[in-house]
Amino acid sequence: MSKRALSSSTSPSKNKRLKIQLASQPKIENFFYSSTKARVSVNPATNARHSSPSRQKASTSSTAIPDIIDVDSLESEDENKLKHYKELKNESPVVPVVGTLAGSNARLSEAEFSSLDVDPSLYDPVLQPSNSPHAPYALLTHALVALSQTRSRISIINILTNLLRTITLKHPSSLLPAVYLLSNTLGPQFVPIELGLGSSIISHSIQQVSGLSPAALKRMYNNTGDPGDVAFAAKTNIRTLIPHAPLTVPYVYQSLLRISRCKGHGAGKEKQKIVEKLLLAASGEEVRYLTRTLYQNLRVGAVRTSILAALARAFVLTPPSTIPNHPSASTDSAFSSPGKISVDSASRATLGSPSKRKQTYNALSVRFKEAESLIKQVYVKHPSYDQIIPALLEKGFESLAERVPLVVGVPLLPMLGSPTRSLDEIYDRLNDLPFSAEFKYDGQRAQVHALRTFNGGPTVKIFSRHLEDMTTKYPDVIGLVNSMFRTSENLTSFIMDAEIVAIDPTTGLIRPFQDLAGRARKDVNIRDVKVTVCVYAFDLMYLNEKPLLELTFNERRSLLRNNFIVRKVPQEDLSVSFFDFVESCESIQGRIFIEEFLSKAVENRCEGLMIKLLDTPATAVVGDPEEKQKRMKALPATYEPDVRTSGWLKLKKDYIDSMSDSLDVIPVGAWYGNGRKAQWWSPILLALWNPETGRPVALCKCMSGFSDAFYAQMRAKYSPDSEHCSKQPIWECDFGGFSPDIYFQPCEVWEIRGADITESPVSMAAHGMVSSSRGLSLRFPRFIKTRGDKSIELASSPSFLVEIWKSQQGKGKGPAQMDDGELIDVELEDSDFDRSDSSESD
């Protein structure tokens, strides 16, 4: 990749335009916080920004070569800049041509790109004007602008498909960084790459590039609540005298990686230098979305499922054989093989009779579904674009699953259980099929990977439920795996699903989850381990170079118990953790025994039971193959990564009929408190996660169950000046009739209980699913605990809320009192139960 250098300046002349060197701004604590130190001033008479003579003298003596900023076009006052920005908000966003360079480095404006929001079968990527080796960042920005203007999932997938087709055909080397930038990540989930870029660095960089004062930028931020909009407005009239080369997708991605690698003394300055280079080279809408990328909030609806679907469709329409200079490239642009459409043939699909067009579209639809299913199956077993995209570029879908297989060291997405509310529901779902009931431990779910190396010792990796690498958090578990390989010569590799639980080393009794939560998150020294843990294994997905996902749970459990030995003896050595299998019982022991087993689980500080189907049913509905296939798919005994099926059912003590409802919700906003709670947020607006739209949907207000300490912690995290708060709804969420005083960034999950579920005219949760004009809400919600183990995508869904509502109606409770969304801030007894984290188990 070619290096980019900032433009240099020569000695200023009296006959030339006034040039300034931007002085270093003081460090700020929050976004656009005003500083009291000296800063660049404005001389209304000359309409130019300048610093004091002493500061100018210091600038000329500096060895650093500054960027030259043409300030002739700047407004004379910051207020005029704000006025101009307000006018821009009502105009269509256009990327202005800052300057042109010779050859393929010429900057492209957004107007030059053809629309991406069209049917992929009608789209021709050849018509896009980008022809440089690397994809221009302007093309990616063009797609982000289109994505931000629609909420239709069909349109989102079409835009992504057409973008990825263009990059695949014209800039294949840019495909991997483009996908990471679209997904707002720097790498796979299990690779610990953090941007580590504070809002102060971004705001300081915008000040340096724009020349505006912190106060002016602060006013812009108060008007919009979005740093991307502020950066766009601040840089609108800024021009460099010597134009920068246009940004490319690989350059932006590599710059972000360089930022993530900045460590130690002087890291902040180095990060700011990289950010300033990016902002100086960016133009128009590039500035807006580059800033949002730096701020890690793109505000577009490109969720993982949409990106995978678009990637599959892109390679259906543009297979590797159509890529220029590809080894398999063919001169024939017609159907290269059944279901594969090249660039030209996609356009020809619109010709001919209507029946021919219909046949073509039907065939294309089938091919899309097959390709999407294949890529998703590969991704859930090997969730890394680092291997998937190069494999697609090499041979397309041909033997993709074999070329990107399940391997030790790369975590697969865990299988999930479906919630149930009673044993009656469990027996009804499983149709009296044999099942196993297991303790649902209150610990941290862990995926343990181990591979024997040439020297005999294993390489060990431990991943969390969210695929985060937490190997260094558990040196005692690493010691356990080492002992397993020493005592078993036949053991060469395995991937195990387990729950890590704190226990008493002398009695073996389970200790509270808080004891485990007190352990440091990484780089734990074995000498600092104070709490003994036990690894309770409950599944085995890989053993001795053989994947086991297609085996039934009964078969996998047998292999687990036959190849590993329980290690649970009272001891004083904490360098090696305990090992045991989850405590379980079988359905053949009778329903009464299962009920007693549930009580035993609660007594042993477990969350409830996990019900697992032992074997896939051999027969379903006699004489109807389609119904049989659907039934077997709904009741799999195989291991299904990233799928919530009826093969695994969870019966939590909070879900039992005699208990209150329990939901996992997302705090998305709040109102100012009254009386004693005036210094805090109360009530809090809670939301469910809608997987169909890829964003939260408002459910209800909550003001019960919070301790004073929790209120204080929440106010500190969601302070009005923090990056997690905004006076404007800048984060995607369906708020319905709720209008909170402050909006929260959806970033955590809480567990709540309520009295019952009711219809609501203001709630958008499950809107249209039970009523054409109303959603569902929760009456008398009460905060239980923070679910630190769950991401917002794992919060309860509207469909789950509907299931509880239907169950409630079936019990004869009838329709509950209407919830109009109002909540009086009454004084309730504050709960002293303040728990910052909870089980990582499903």
mmCIF file of C-alpha atoms in Angstrom, residues 14 71 85 119 121 128 153 185 282 311 526 554 575 671 734 736 784 810 836:
data_model
loop_
_atom_site.group_PDB
_atom_site.id
_atom_site.type_symbol
_atom_site.label_atom_id
_atom_site.label_comp_id
_atom_site.label_asym_id
_atom_site.label_seq_id
_atom_site.Cartn_x
_atom_site.Cartn_y
_atom_site.Cartn_z
ATOM 1 C CA LYS A 14 3.475 38.819 1.979
ATOM 2 C CA VAL A 71 -8.908 29.786 5.254
ATOM 3 C CA TYR A 85 -24.570 24.119 8.775
ATOM 4 C CA ASP A 119 -32.602 -5.095 -7.822
ATOM 5 C CA SER A 121 -30.307 -8.761 -11.094
ATOM 6 C CA GLN A 128 -19.448 2.197 -11.546
ATOM 7 C CA ARG A 153 -34.373 -5.085 4.977
ATOM 8 C CA THR A 185 -15.330 -4.091 13.530
ATOM 9 C CA ALA A 282 -11.735 12.915 3.641
ATOM 10 C CA LEU A 311 -22.054 -11.641 0.554
ATOM 11 C CA ILE A 526 -2.045 -18.135 39.300
ATOM 12 C CA ASN A 554 -26.889 -38.737 23.449
ATOM 13 C CA SER A 575 -3.284 -24.015 40.344
ATOM 14 C CA TRP A 671 -36.480 10.875 32.347
ATOM 15 C CA ASP A 734 -38.233 2.228 17.606
ATOM 16 C CA GLY A 736 -43.214 4.521 19.530
ATOM 17 C CA ILE A 784 -33.563 -7.727 39.013
ATOM 18 C CA GLY A 810 -54.620 -19.175 28.302
ATOM 19 C CA SER A 836 -23.323 -6.099 38.266
#
